[in-house]
Every structure is written in structure tokens, then in C-alpha cells.
PDB file of C-alpha atoms in Angstrom:
ATOM      1  CA  MET A   1      -7.546  12.660  -6.745  1.00 73.00           C
ATOM      2  CA  SER A   2      -5.025  15.384  -6.136  1.00 88.00           C
ATOM      3  CA  VAL A   3      -1.708  14.029  -4.701  1.00 95.00           C
ATOM      4  CA  THR A   4       0.923  16.729  -4.036  1.00 95.00           C
ATOM      5  CA  ILE A   5       4.333  16.420  -5.267  1.00 98.00           C
ATOM      6  CA  LYS A   6       6.959  18.101  -3.048  1.00 98.00           C
ATOM      7  CA  ASN A   7       9.623  20.386  -4.228  1.00 98.00           C
ATOM      8  CA  GLU A   8      13.209  20.129  -2.848  1.00 98.00           C
ATOM      9  CA  GLY A   9      12.516  22.940  -0.388  1.00 98.00           C
ATOM     10  CA  GLU A  10       9.428  21.056   1.058  1.00 98.00           C
ATOM     11  CA  ILE A  11      11.327  17.800   1.291  1.00 98.00           C
ATOM     12  CA  GLU A  12      14.078  19.262   3.163  1.00 98.00           C
ATOM     13  CA  LEU A  13      11.510  20.611   5.799  1.00 98.00           C
ATOM     14  CA  MET A  14       9.817  17.203   6.000  1.00 98.00           C
ATOM     15  CA  ARG A  15      13.245  15.548   6.343  1.00 98.00           C
ATOM     16  CA  GLU A  16      13.935  17.568   9.464  1.00 98.00           C
ATOM     17  CA  ALA A  17      10.337  16.979  10.797  1.00 98.00           C
ATOM     18  CA  GLY A  18      10.934  13.240  10.344  1.00 98.00           C
ATOM     19  CA  ARG A  19      14.382  13.474  12.003  1.00 98.00           C
ATOM     20  CA  ILE A  20      12.941  15.233  15.025  1.00 98.00           C
ATOM     21  CA  LEU A  21       9.942  12.856  15.303  1.00 98.00           C
ATOM     22  CA  ALA A  22      12.389   9.748  15.096  1.00 98.00           C
ATOM     23  CA  SER A  23      14.226  11.314  18.001  1.00 98.00           C
ATOM     24  CA  VAL A  24      10.999  11.788  20.006  1.00 98.00           C
ATOM     25  CA  HIS A  25      10.021   8.162  19.351  1.00 98.00           C
ATOM     26  CA  GLN A  26      13.282   6.743  20.285  1.00 98.00           C
ATOM     27  CA  ASN A  27      13.570   8.793  23.420  1.00 98.00           C
ATOM     28  CA  LEU A  28       9.903   8.285  24.481  1.00 98.00           C
ATOM     29  CA  GLY A  29       9.853   4.577  23.892  1.00 98.00           C
ATOM     30  CA  ARG A  30      12.867   4.092  26.371  1.00 97.00           C
ATOM     31  CA  GLU A  31      10.808   5.781  28.992  1.00 98.00           C
ATOM     32  CA  ILE A  32       7.950   3.559  28.921  1.00 98.00           C
ATOM     33  CA  LYS A  33       7.791   1.400  32.256  1.00 98.00           C
ATOM     34  CA  PRO A  34       5.210  -0.023  34.569  1.00 98.00           C
ATOM     35  CA  GLY A  35       3.369   2.441  36.828  1.00 98.00           C
ATOM     36  CA  MET A  36       3.264   5.351  34.356  1.00 98.00           C
ATOM     37  CA  SER A  37      -0.230   6.567  33.317  1.00 98.00           C
ATOM     38  CA  THR A  38      -1.021   7.125  29.874  1.00 98.00           C
ATOM     39  CA  LEU A  39      -1.413  10.707  30.620  1.00 98.00           C
ATOM     40  CA  ASP A  40       2.262  10.669  31.765  1.00 98.00           C
ATOM     41  CA  VAL A  41       3.262   9.401  28.470  1.00 98.00           C
ATOM     42  CA  ASP A  42       1.296  12.208  26.641  1.00 98.00           C
ATOM     43  CA  ARG A  43       2.789  14.872  28.690  1.00 98.00           C
ATOM     44  CA  LEU A  44       6.299  13.626  28.362  1.00 98.00           C
ATOM     45  CA  GLY A  45       5.889  13.157  24.596  1.00 98.00           C
ATOM     46  CA  GLU A  46       4.536  16.774  24.070  1.00 98.00           C
ATOM     47  CA  GLU A  47       7.400  18.140  26.176  1.00 98.00           C
ATOM     48  CA  MET A  48       9.912  16.320  23.872  1.00 98.00           C
ATOM     49  CA  ILE A  49       8.143  17.606  20.705  1.00 98.00           C
ATOM     50  CA  ARG A  50       8.131  21.186  21.988  1.00 98.00           C
ATOM     51  CA  SER A  51      11.888  20.966  23.127  1.00 98.00           C
ATOM     52  CA  TYR A  52      12.650  20.946  19.323  1.00 97.00           C
ATOM     53  CA  GLY A  53      10.538  24.057  18.732  1.00 97.00           C
ATOM     54  CA  CYS A  54       7.868  22.041  17.009  1.00 98.00           C
ATOM     55  CA  GLU A  55       4.078  21.738  17.518  1.00 98.00           C
ATOM     56  CA  PRO A  56       2.407  18.489  18.128  1.00 98.00           C
ATOM     57  CA  SER A  57       0.301  17.650  15.060  1.00 98.00           C
ATOM     58  CA  PHE A  58      -2.315  15.815  17.002  1.00 98.00           C
ATOM     59  CA  LYS A  59      -3.111  18.376  19.664  1.00 97.00           C
ATOM     60  CA  ASN A  60      -6.813  19.540  19.187  1.00 96.00           C
ATOM     61  CA  TYR A  61      -6.734  18.056  15.670  1.00 97.00           C
ATOM     62  CA  CYS A  62     -10.365  17.510  14.889  1.00 97.00           C
ATOM     63  CA  GLY A  63     -10.959  17.869  18.596  1.00 97.00           C
ATOM     64  CA  TYR A  64      -8.470  15.233  19.741  1.00 98.00           C
ATOM     65  CA  PRO A  65      -7.417  16.205  23.286  1.00 98.00           C
ATOM     66  CA  ALA A  66      -3.804  15.139  23.448  1.00 98.00           C
ATOM     67  CA  SER A  67      -0.367  15.166  21.611  1.00 98.00           C
ATOM     68  CA  ILE A  68       0.270  11.496  21.668  1.00 98.00           C
ATOM     69  CA  CYS A  69      -2.131   8.771  20.843  1.00 98.00           C
ATOM     70  CA  VAL A  70      -1.400   6.099  23.612  1.00 98.00           C
ATOM     71  CA  SER A  71      -3.136   2.834  22.728  1.00 98.00           C
ATOM     72  CA  VAL A  72      -2.761  -0.087  25.040  1.00 98.00           C
ATOM     73  CA  ASN A  73      -3.211  -3.795  24.321  1.00 98.00           C
ATOM     74  CA  GLU A  74      -6.511  -4.188  22.443  1.00 98.00           C
ATOM     75  CA  GLU A  75      -6.679  -0.555  21.622  1.00 98.00           C
ATOM     76  CA  VAL A  76      -5.598  -0.205  17.976  1.00 98.00           C
ATOM     77  CA  VAL A  77      -5.303   3.546  17.595  1.00 98.00           C
ATOM     78  CA  HIS A  78      -6.309   6.868  18.855  1.00 98.00           C
ATOM     79  CA  GLY A  79      -6.168   5.993  22.567  1.00 98.00           C
ATOM     80  CA  ILE A  80      -6.974   8.983  24.751  1.00 98.00           C
ATOM     81  CA  PRO A  81      -4.353   9.447  27.431  1.00 98.00           C
ATOM     82  CA  ARG A  82      -5.854   9.334  31.008  1.00 98.00           C
ATOM     83  CA  ALA A  83      -4.548   9.723  34.548  1.00 98.00           C
ATOM     84  CA  ASP A  84      -6.240   6.624  35.517  1.00 98.00           C
ATOM     85  CA  HIS A  85      -4.971   4.351  32.911  1.00 98.00           C
ATOM     86  CA  ILE A  86      -1.827   2.889  34.450  1.00 98.00           C
ATOM     87  CA  LEU A  87       0.502   0.753  32.296  1.00 98.00           C
ATOM     88  CA  GLN A  88       1.099  -2.692  33.714  1.00 98.00           C
ATOM     89  CA  GLU A  89       3.920  -5.027  33.234  1.00 98.00           C
ATOM     90  CA  GLY A  90       3.234  -7.193  30.068  1.00 98.00           C
ATOM     91  CA  ASP A  91       1.235  -4.643  28.379  1.00 98.00           C
ATOM     92  CA  ILE A  92       1.965  -3.370  24.979  1.00 98.00           C
ATOM     93  CA  VAL A  93       1.345   0.205  24.082  1.00 98.00           C
ATOM     94  CA  SER A  94       1.368   1.925  20.660  1.00 98.00           C
ATOM     95  CA  LEU A  95       2.568   5.444  20.529  1.00 98.00           C
ATOM     96  CA  ASP A  96       1.307   7.476  17.531  1.00 98.00           C
ATOM     97  CA  ALA A  97       2.837  11.145  17.260  1.00 98.00           C
ATOM     98  CA  GLY A  98       3.167  13.681  14.849  1.00 98.00           C
ATOM     99  CA  VAL A  99       5.252  17.052  14.673  1.00 98.00           C
ATOM    100  CA  ILE A 100       4.910  20.376  12.625  1.00 98.00           C
ATOM    101  CA  TYR A 101       8.173  21.792  11.836  1.00 98.00           C
ATOM    102  CA  LYS A 102       7.952  25.045   9.823  1.00 98.00           C
ATOM    103  CA  GLY A 103       4.538  24.286   8.608  1.00 98.00           C
ATOM    104  CA  TYR A 104       5.246  20.649   7.608  1.00 98.00           C
ATOM    105  CA  HIS A 105       4.216  17.371   9.215  1.00 98.00           C
ATOM    106  CA  SER A 106       5.804  14.091   9.932  1.00 98.00           C
ATOM    107  CA  ASP A 107       3.712  11.146  11.431  1.00 98.00           C
ATOM    108  CA  ALA A 108       5.010   7.912  12.924  1.00 98.00           C
ATOM    109  CA  ALA A 109       3.987   5.156  15.220  1.00 98.00           C
ATOM    110  CA  ARG A 110       5.868   2.468  17.323  1.00 98.00           C
ATOM    111  CA  THR A 111       4.448  -0.334  19.502  1.00 98.00           C
ATOM    112  CA  VAL A 112       6.595  -0.995  22.635  1.00 98.00           C
ATOM    113  CA  GLY A 113       6.463  -3.528  25.417  1.00 98.00           C
ATOM    114  CA  VAL A 114       5.895  -2.495  28.983  1.00 98.00           C
ATOM    115  CA  GLY A 115       8.594  -4.472  31.046  1.00 97.00           C
ATOM    116  CA  GLU A 116       8.575  -8.034  30.106  1.00 97.00           C
ATOM    117  CA  ILE A 117       6.011  -9.180  27.464  1.00 98.00           C
ATOM    118  CA  SER A 118       4.867 -12.419  26.116  1.00 98.00           C
ATOM    119  CA  ARG A 119       6.687 -14.087  23.200  1.00 98.00           C
ATOM    120  CA  GLU A 120       3.472 -13.846  21.211  1.00 98.00           C
ATOM    121  CA  ALA A 121       3.118 -10.134  21.839  1.00 98.00           C
ATOM    122  CA  GLN A 122       6.677  -9.633  20.862  1.00 98.00           C
ATOM    123  CA  TRP A 123       6.278 -11.581  17.629  1.00 98.00           C
ATOM    124  CA  LEU A 124       3.135  -9.393  16.922  1.00 98.00           C
ATOM    125  CA  ILE A 125       5.129  -6.136  17.350  1.00 98.00           C
ATOM    126  CA  GLU A 126       8.084  -7.261  15.349  1.00 98.00           C
ATOM    127  CA  ARG A 127       6.048  -8.814  12.525  1.00 98.00           C
ATOM    128  CA  THR A 128       3.963  -5.574  12.263  1.00 98.00           C
ATOM    129  CA  ARG A 129       7.078  -3.610  11.908  1.00 98.00           C
ATOM    130  CA  LEU A 130       8.418  -6.268   9.269  1.00 98.00           C
ATOM    131  CA  SER A 131       5.206  -5.878   7.391  1.00 98.00           C
ATOM    132  CA  PHE A 132       5.950  -2.168   6.812  1.00 98.00           C
ATOM    133  CA  PHE A 133       9.327  -3.022   5.205  1.00 98.00           C
ATOM    134  CA  GLN A 134       7.688  -5.571   3.015  1.00 98.00           C
ATOM    135  CA  GLY A 135       5.652  -2.688   1.613  1.00 98.00           C
ATOM    136  CA  MET A 136       8.816  -0.592   1.249  1.00 98.00           C
ATOM    137  CA  LYS A 137       9.947  -3.121  -1.207  1.00 98.00           C
ATOM    138  CA  LYS A 138       7.183  -2.016  -3.447  1.00 98.00           C
ATOM    139  CA  ALA A 139       7.322   1.765  -2.609  1.00 98.00           C
ATOM    140  CA  VAL A 140       9.192   2.590  -5.863  1.00 97.00           C
ATOM    141  CA  ALA A 141       8.350   5.213  -8.659  1.00 97.00           C
ATOM    142  CA  GLY A 142       6.586   3.512 -11.426  1.00 96.00           C
ATOM    143  CA  ASN A 143       4.932   0.900  -9.191  1.00 97.00           C
ATOM    144  CA  HIS A 144       1.343   1.465  -8.029  1.00 97.00           C
ATOM    145  CA  LEU A 145       0.078   2.415  -4.643  1.00 98.00           C
ATOM    146  CA  PHE A 146      -1.815  -0.765  -3.995  1.00 98.00           C
ATOM    147  CA  ASP A 147       1.463  -2.709  -4.626  1.00 97.00           C
ATOM    148  CA  ILE A 148       2.542  -1.489  -1.103  1.00 98.00           C
ATOM    149  CA  SER A 149      -0.773  -2.388   0.361  1.00 98.00           C
ATOM    150  CA  GLY A 150      -0.591  -6.000  -1.010  1.00 98.00           C
ATOM    151  CA  ALA A 151       2.902  -6.580   0.220  1.00 98.00           C
ATOM    152  CA  ILE A 152       2.046  -5.375   3.774  1.00 98.00           C
ATOM    153  CA  GLY A 153      -1.151  -7.437   4.118  1.00 98.00           C
ATOM    154  CA  ASP A 154       0.170 -10.540   2.414  1.00 98.00           C
ATOM    155  CA  PHE A 155       3.003 -10.815   4.878  1.00 98.00           C
ATOM    156  CA  ALA A 156       0.906 -10.014   8.018  1.00 98.00           C
ATOM    157  CA  GLU A 157      -1.860 -12.479   7.043  1.00 98.00           C
ATOM    158  CA  SER A 158       0.767 -15.221   6.402  1.00 98.00           C
ATOM    159  CA  PHE A 159       0.987 -15.452  10.229  1.00 98.00           C
ATOM    160  CA  GLY A 160      -2.713 -15.604  10.712  1.00 98.00           C
ATOM    161  CA  TYR A 161      -3.028 -11.972  11.899  1.00 98.00           C
ATOM    162  CA  GLY A 162      -5.977  -9.909  11.177  1.00 98.00           C
ATOM    163  CA  VAL A 163      -5.133  -6.706   8.959  1.00 98.00           C
ATOM    164  CA  VAL A 164      -7.342  -3.723   9.953  1.00 98.00           C
ATOM    165  CA  ARG A 165      -9.409  -2.590   7.119  1.00 98.00           C
ATOM    166  CA  ASP A 166     -11.343   0.240   8.588  1.00 98.00           C
ATOM    167  CA  LEU A 167      -8.277   2.434   9.022  1.00 98.00           C
ATOM    168  CA  VAL A 168      -5.625   3.285   6.495  1.00 98.00           C
ATOM    169  CA  GLY A 169      -2.478   5.408   5.816  1.00 98.00           C
ATOM    170  CA  HIS A 170      -2.514   8.716   3.920  1.00 98.00           C
ATOM    171  CA  GLY A 171      -0.534  11.339   2.288  1.00 98.00           C
ATOM    172  CA  ILE A 172       1.195  13.886   4.263  1.00 98.00           C
ATOM    173  CA  GLY A 173       2.908  17.339   3.857  1.00 98.00           C
ATOM    174  CA  SER A 174       1.643  20.833   4.762  1.00 98.00           C
ATOM    175  CA  ASN A 175      -1.485  19.090   6.152  1.00 98.00           C
ATOM    176  CA  LEU A 176      -1.429  16.129   8.387  1.00 98.00           C
ATOM    177  CA  HIS A 177      -3.857  14.091   6.186  1.00 98.00           C
ATOM    178  CA  GLU A 178      -3.493  14.467   2.384  1.00 98.00           C
ATOM    179  CA  GLU A 179      -4.467  12.237  -0.615  1.00 98.00           C
ATOM    180  CA  PRO A 180      -3.976   9.259  -1.247  1.00 98.00           C
ATOM    181  CA  GLU A 181      -5.564   6.871   1.296  1.00 98.00           C
ATOM    182  CA  ILE A 182      -3.237   3.879   1.630  1.00 98.00           C
ATOM    183  CA  PRO A 183      -4.824   0.540   2.622  1.00 98.00           C
ATOM    184  CA  ASN A 184      -2.705  -2.073   4.458  1.00 98.00           C
ATOM    185  CA  PHE A 185      -4.247  -5.105   2.671  1.00 98.00           C
ATOM    186  CA  ARG A 186      -4.477  -6.492  -0.793  1.00 97.00           C
ATOM    187  CA  ILE A 187      -6.847  -4.678  -3.238  1.00 95.00           C
ATOM    188  CA  ARG A 188      -8.052  -7.113  -5.814  1.00 87.00           C
ATOM    189  CA  TRP A 189      -7.460  -6.609  -9.567  1.00 83.00           C
ATOM    190  CA  PRO A 190      -8.268  -4.503 -11.540  1.00 82.00           C
ATOM    191  CA  HIS A 191      -7.815  -1.782  -8.768  1.00 86.00           C
ATOM    192  CA  ARG A 192      -4.139  -0.796  -8.696  1.00 94.00           C
ATOM    193  CA  GLY A 193      -4.251   2.625  -7.141  1.00 95.00           C
ATOM    194  CA  ILE A 194      -2.212   5.645  -8.445  1.00 96.00           C
ATOM    195  CA  LYS A 195       1.196   5.445  -9.984  1.00 97.00           C
ATOM    196  CA  LEU A 196       3.888   6.325  -7.513  1.00 98.00           C
ATOM    197  CA  ARG A 197       6.083   9.279  -8.438  1.00 98.00           C
ATOM    198  CA  PRO A 198       9.190  10.965  -7.134  1.00 98.00           C
ATOM    199  CA  GLY A 199       8.345  13.710  -4.570  1.00 98.00           C
ATOM    200  CA  MET A 200       5.266  11.925  -3.030  1.00 98.00           C
ATOM    201  CA  THR A 201       5.306  11.845   0.666  1.00 98.00           C
ATOM    202  CA  LEU A 202       3.298   9.163   2.348  1.00 98.00           C
ATOM    203  CA  ALA A 203       2.485   7.898   5.859  1.00 98.00           C
ATOM    204  CA  VAL A 204       2.462   4.214   5.694  1.00 98.00           C
ATOM    205  CA  GLU A 205       1.024   2.543   8.896  1.00 98.00           C
ATOM    206  CA  PRO A 206       0.104  -1.167   9.137  1.00 98.00           C
ATOM    207  CA  MET A 207      -2.270  -1.926  12.009  1.00 99.00           C
ATOM    208  CA  ILE A 208      -2.235  -5.577  12.769  1.00 98.00           C
ATOM    209  CA  ASN A 209      -4.340  -7.531  15.177  1.00 98.00           C
ATOM    210  CA  MET A 210      -3.327 -10.891  16.693  1.00 98.00           C
ATOM    211  CA  GLY A 211      -7.051 -11.988  16.072  1.00 98.00           C
ATOM    212  CA  SER A 212      -9.824 -10.893  13.974  1.00 98.00           C
ATOM    213  CA  PRO A 213      -9.416  -7.736  11.691  1.00 98.00           C
ATOM    214  CA  GLU A 214     -12.669  -6.315  12.971  1.00 98.00           C
ATOM    215  CA  VAL A 215     -12.689  -3.181  15.175  1.00 98.00           C
ATOM    216  CA  LEU A 216     -15.084  -0.939  17.151  1.00 98.00           C
ATOM    217  CA  TRP A 217     -15.035   2.673  18.208  1.00 98.00           C
ATOM    218  CA  LEU A 218     -15.476   3.398  21.915  1.00 98.00           C
ATOM    219  CA  ASP A 219     -18.010   5.872  23.242  1.00 97.00           C
ATOM    220  CA  ASP A 220     -15.413   8.593  23.366  1.00 96.00           C
ATOM    221  CA  GLU A 221     -15.553   8.389  19.551  1.00 96.00           C
ATOM    222  CA  TRP A 222     -11.728   8.265  19.141  1.00 98.00           C
ATOM    223  CA  THR A 223     -10.512   4.991  20.674  1.00 98.00           C
ATOM    224  CA  VAL A 224     -10.552   2.137  18.223  1.00 98.00           C
ATOM    225  CA  VAL A 225     -10.365  -1.436  19.848  1.00 98.00           C
ATOM    226  CA  THR A 226     -10.326  -4.908  18.518  1.00 98.00           C
ATOM    227  CA  GLU A 227     -13.660  -6.462  18.277  1.00 98.00           C
ATOM    228  CA  ASP A 228     -12.434  -9.682  19.929  1.00 98.00           C
ATOM    229  CA  LEU A 229     -10.217  -7.897  22.434  1.00 98.00           C
ATOM    230  CA  SER A 230      -7.012  -9.412  20.901  1.00 98.00           C
ATOM    231  CA  LEU A 231      -3.794  -7.440  21.017  1.00 98.00           C
ATOM    232  CA  SER A 232      -3.000  -4.860  18.303  1.00 99.00           C
ATOM    233  CA  ALA A 233       0.272  -3.360  17.017  1.00 99.00           C
ATOM    234  CA  HIS A 234       0.830  -0.229  15.120  1.00 98.00           C
ATOM    235  CA  TYR A 235       3.851   0.779  13.075  1.00 98.00           C
ATOM    236  CA  GLU A 236       4.136   3.888  10.939  1.00 98.00           C
ATOM    237  CA  ASN A 237       6.685   6.046   9.135  1.00 98.00           C
ATOM    238  CA  THR A 238       6.543   9.010   6.916  1.00 98.00           C
ATOM    239  CA  ILE A 239       8.341   8.105   3.459  1.00 98.00           C
ATOM    240  CA  LEU A 240       9.568   9.981   0.512  1.00 98.00           C
ATOM    241  CA  ILE A 241       9.094   8.299  -2.953  1.00 98.00           C
ATOM    242  CA  THR A 242      12.336   8.872  -4.911  1.00 97.00           C
ATOM    243  CA  ASP A 243      13.994   7.849  -8.251  1.00 94.00           C
ATOM    244  CA  GLY A 244      15.281   4.803  -6.378  1.00 95.00           C
ATOM    245  CA  LYS A 245      14.477   3.222  -2.921  1.00 96.00           C
ATOM    246  CA  PRO A 246      12.139   5.008  -0.869  1.00 98.00           C
ATOM    247  CA  GLU A 247      13.507   7.352   1.874  1.00 98.00           C
ATOM    248  CA  ILE A 248      12.208   6.583   5.403  1.00 98.00           C
ATOM    249  CA  LEU A 249      11.991  10.020   6.948  1.00 98.00           C
ATOM    250  CA  SER A 250      11.177   9.061  10.585  1.00 98.00           C
ATOM    251  CA  LEU A 251      13.426   6.035  11.118  1.00 98.00           C
ATOM    252  CA  THR A 252      15.076   6.123  14.536  1.00 98.00           C
ATOM    253  CA  GLU A 253      19.033   5.871  14.901  1.00 97.00           C
ATOM    254  CA  ASP A 254      18.439   2.602  16.788  1.00 96.00           C
ATOM    255  CA  GLU A 255      16.419   1.156  13.846  1.00 97.00           C
ATOM    256  CA  LYS A 256      19.127   2.248  11.445  1.00 96.00           C
ATOM    257  CA  GLN A 257      21.871   0.723  13.479  1.00 96.00           C
ATOM    258  CA  ALA A 258      19.892  -2.519  13.703  1.00 95.00           C
ATOM    259  CA  GLY A 259      20.118  -2.635   9.811  1.00 95.00           C
ATOM    260  CA  PHE A 260      16.379  -2.075   9.049  1.00 95.00           C
ATOM    261  CA  LEU A 261      17.596   0.063   5.964  1.00 93.00           C
ATOM    262  CA  GLU A 262      18.751  -3.328   4.609  1.00 93.00           C
ATOM    263  CA  LEU A 263      15.386  -4.801   4.499  1.00 92.00           C
ATOM    264  CA  PHE A 264      14.248  -3.271   1.334  1.00 93.00           C
TER     265      PHE A 264
END
């Protein structure tokens, strides 16, 4: 397995990519409301990305036709935006986006409610985000990759949620997807994963279902849905392994002000 270690120049480019993507997520999340189509969401997100002089990482990536993966309710990831898919009050929608800044990628996802949502849906969204921060407690140089995985999965499963096993996080840098693959569930001993080193950049992305962890691919060959049609939430950030605490490159200003940096 070849995992790239970024130099300081590359890290600075990825910091800027992350800052831009965080701003896109913060602003796009505020625009989500009933009556929008998922295609409206994609067009708005792409416009925001390009307004920073960046390219959308996902547009035409392996044939994906849009800039934002817009996944609603039981759609786990990779929902294809459509003009006839209209967001309704009470829906939850996962927004997965990437930007390319001067040849380097950042990748992040947020799940947001459309109007008023159920308490159970809100808990799922918040606990999915908190599972990521449980993982960050283990994202320390000298630890092993699967320490992150175990912390995420143990936290989510403690609420009876299903942690998706067919999809994982990944390394990131000058390519959108690099080594290593990063599961969101505990890998049993003796498999510990690679040792974390400063300069590694990773996209860590819990995908958590309210019900079963099992998923299916729709006929469009992109959209992944929960097998039991339960709700699913997705939370992702690009992170940098350092000599101390991990640096979260795509955290929004709202999240910083809310104190999420104090959770790990």
C-alpha cells in the first residue's frame, strides 16, 4: 500500500481547498428548503464552487453527471440530482461535494434537514457527526488507521444504528481517491491498518443508517440506498494527520463557533 505524505506546500494547497469547501457547505446548507429540486441544489453548489475559481471534484468523475451528490432520506450516497426530485418538508438530505484547488482536492459531506424534521432524524444526523469526532480522538500519529474505524463504529452502534460496510473513506490529495481505504466500523484483531504518520491526508466519512447496515445500488449504478429504506446520514471531512491533534481542513465556521474543535 502506497500512502502519500504531503509536503508543506501541498498541505497549504489542501488547507485552502478545505477552507473553500467548508464555505460552500455552510452556504449551501443554509439554502436548502422545501420545493427545491435536487437539480437546483446541484446547480447552486456548482456555482458556489466555481465562484472561488475551483473545479468541482465530482463533475464527470468516473462518469458521475453532477457536481454535488444529493442523497435524500434512504439514499445513502451518490444520489444523482434531478429536476423532478423535489425536496419536501421533513426530508433529510446529504450533500457530498469536492473541490479542486490548484490541483489538490478536498472532500466533505453534511446531512441537513429540510424545514422541520423529526426528532429521530435530527438525532441520526447529530450522532453521525459525533461519530466522526469520536474517530478524531484516535487520528493521532503513532496510532493505527483502524483505531479511527473502531471509534466511529462503536459510537454509532451504541445507539442501535447500522454502520454501512460496503462504502468507506479514503486517502486524498492530488487525486480524489488515494490509499488507504478507511472503514467506519471496528476491524477485528489482528488487523490494525497502517500506522498514522504526520502529513497523511484522509477523507473520513461515517455513513450511518437508522436501521440495517445493508445497502443496495439502484439501476442508475450510482445511487446507494438502505436495503430496508430506513433513513441514512453522511458526515465527512478532509483531515490532516499532524504531530498532535488532527487538523480538520473542511470544518465550517459555524461548526468551529459551535465548539466542535473541543470534541477531540
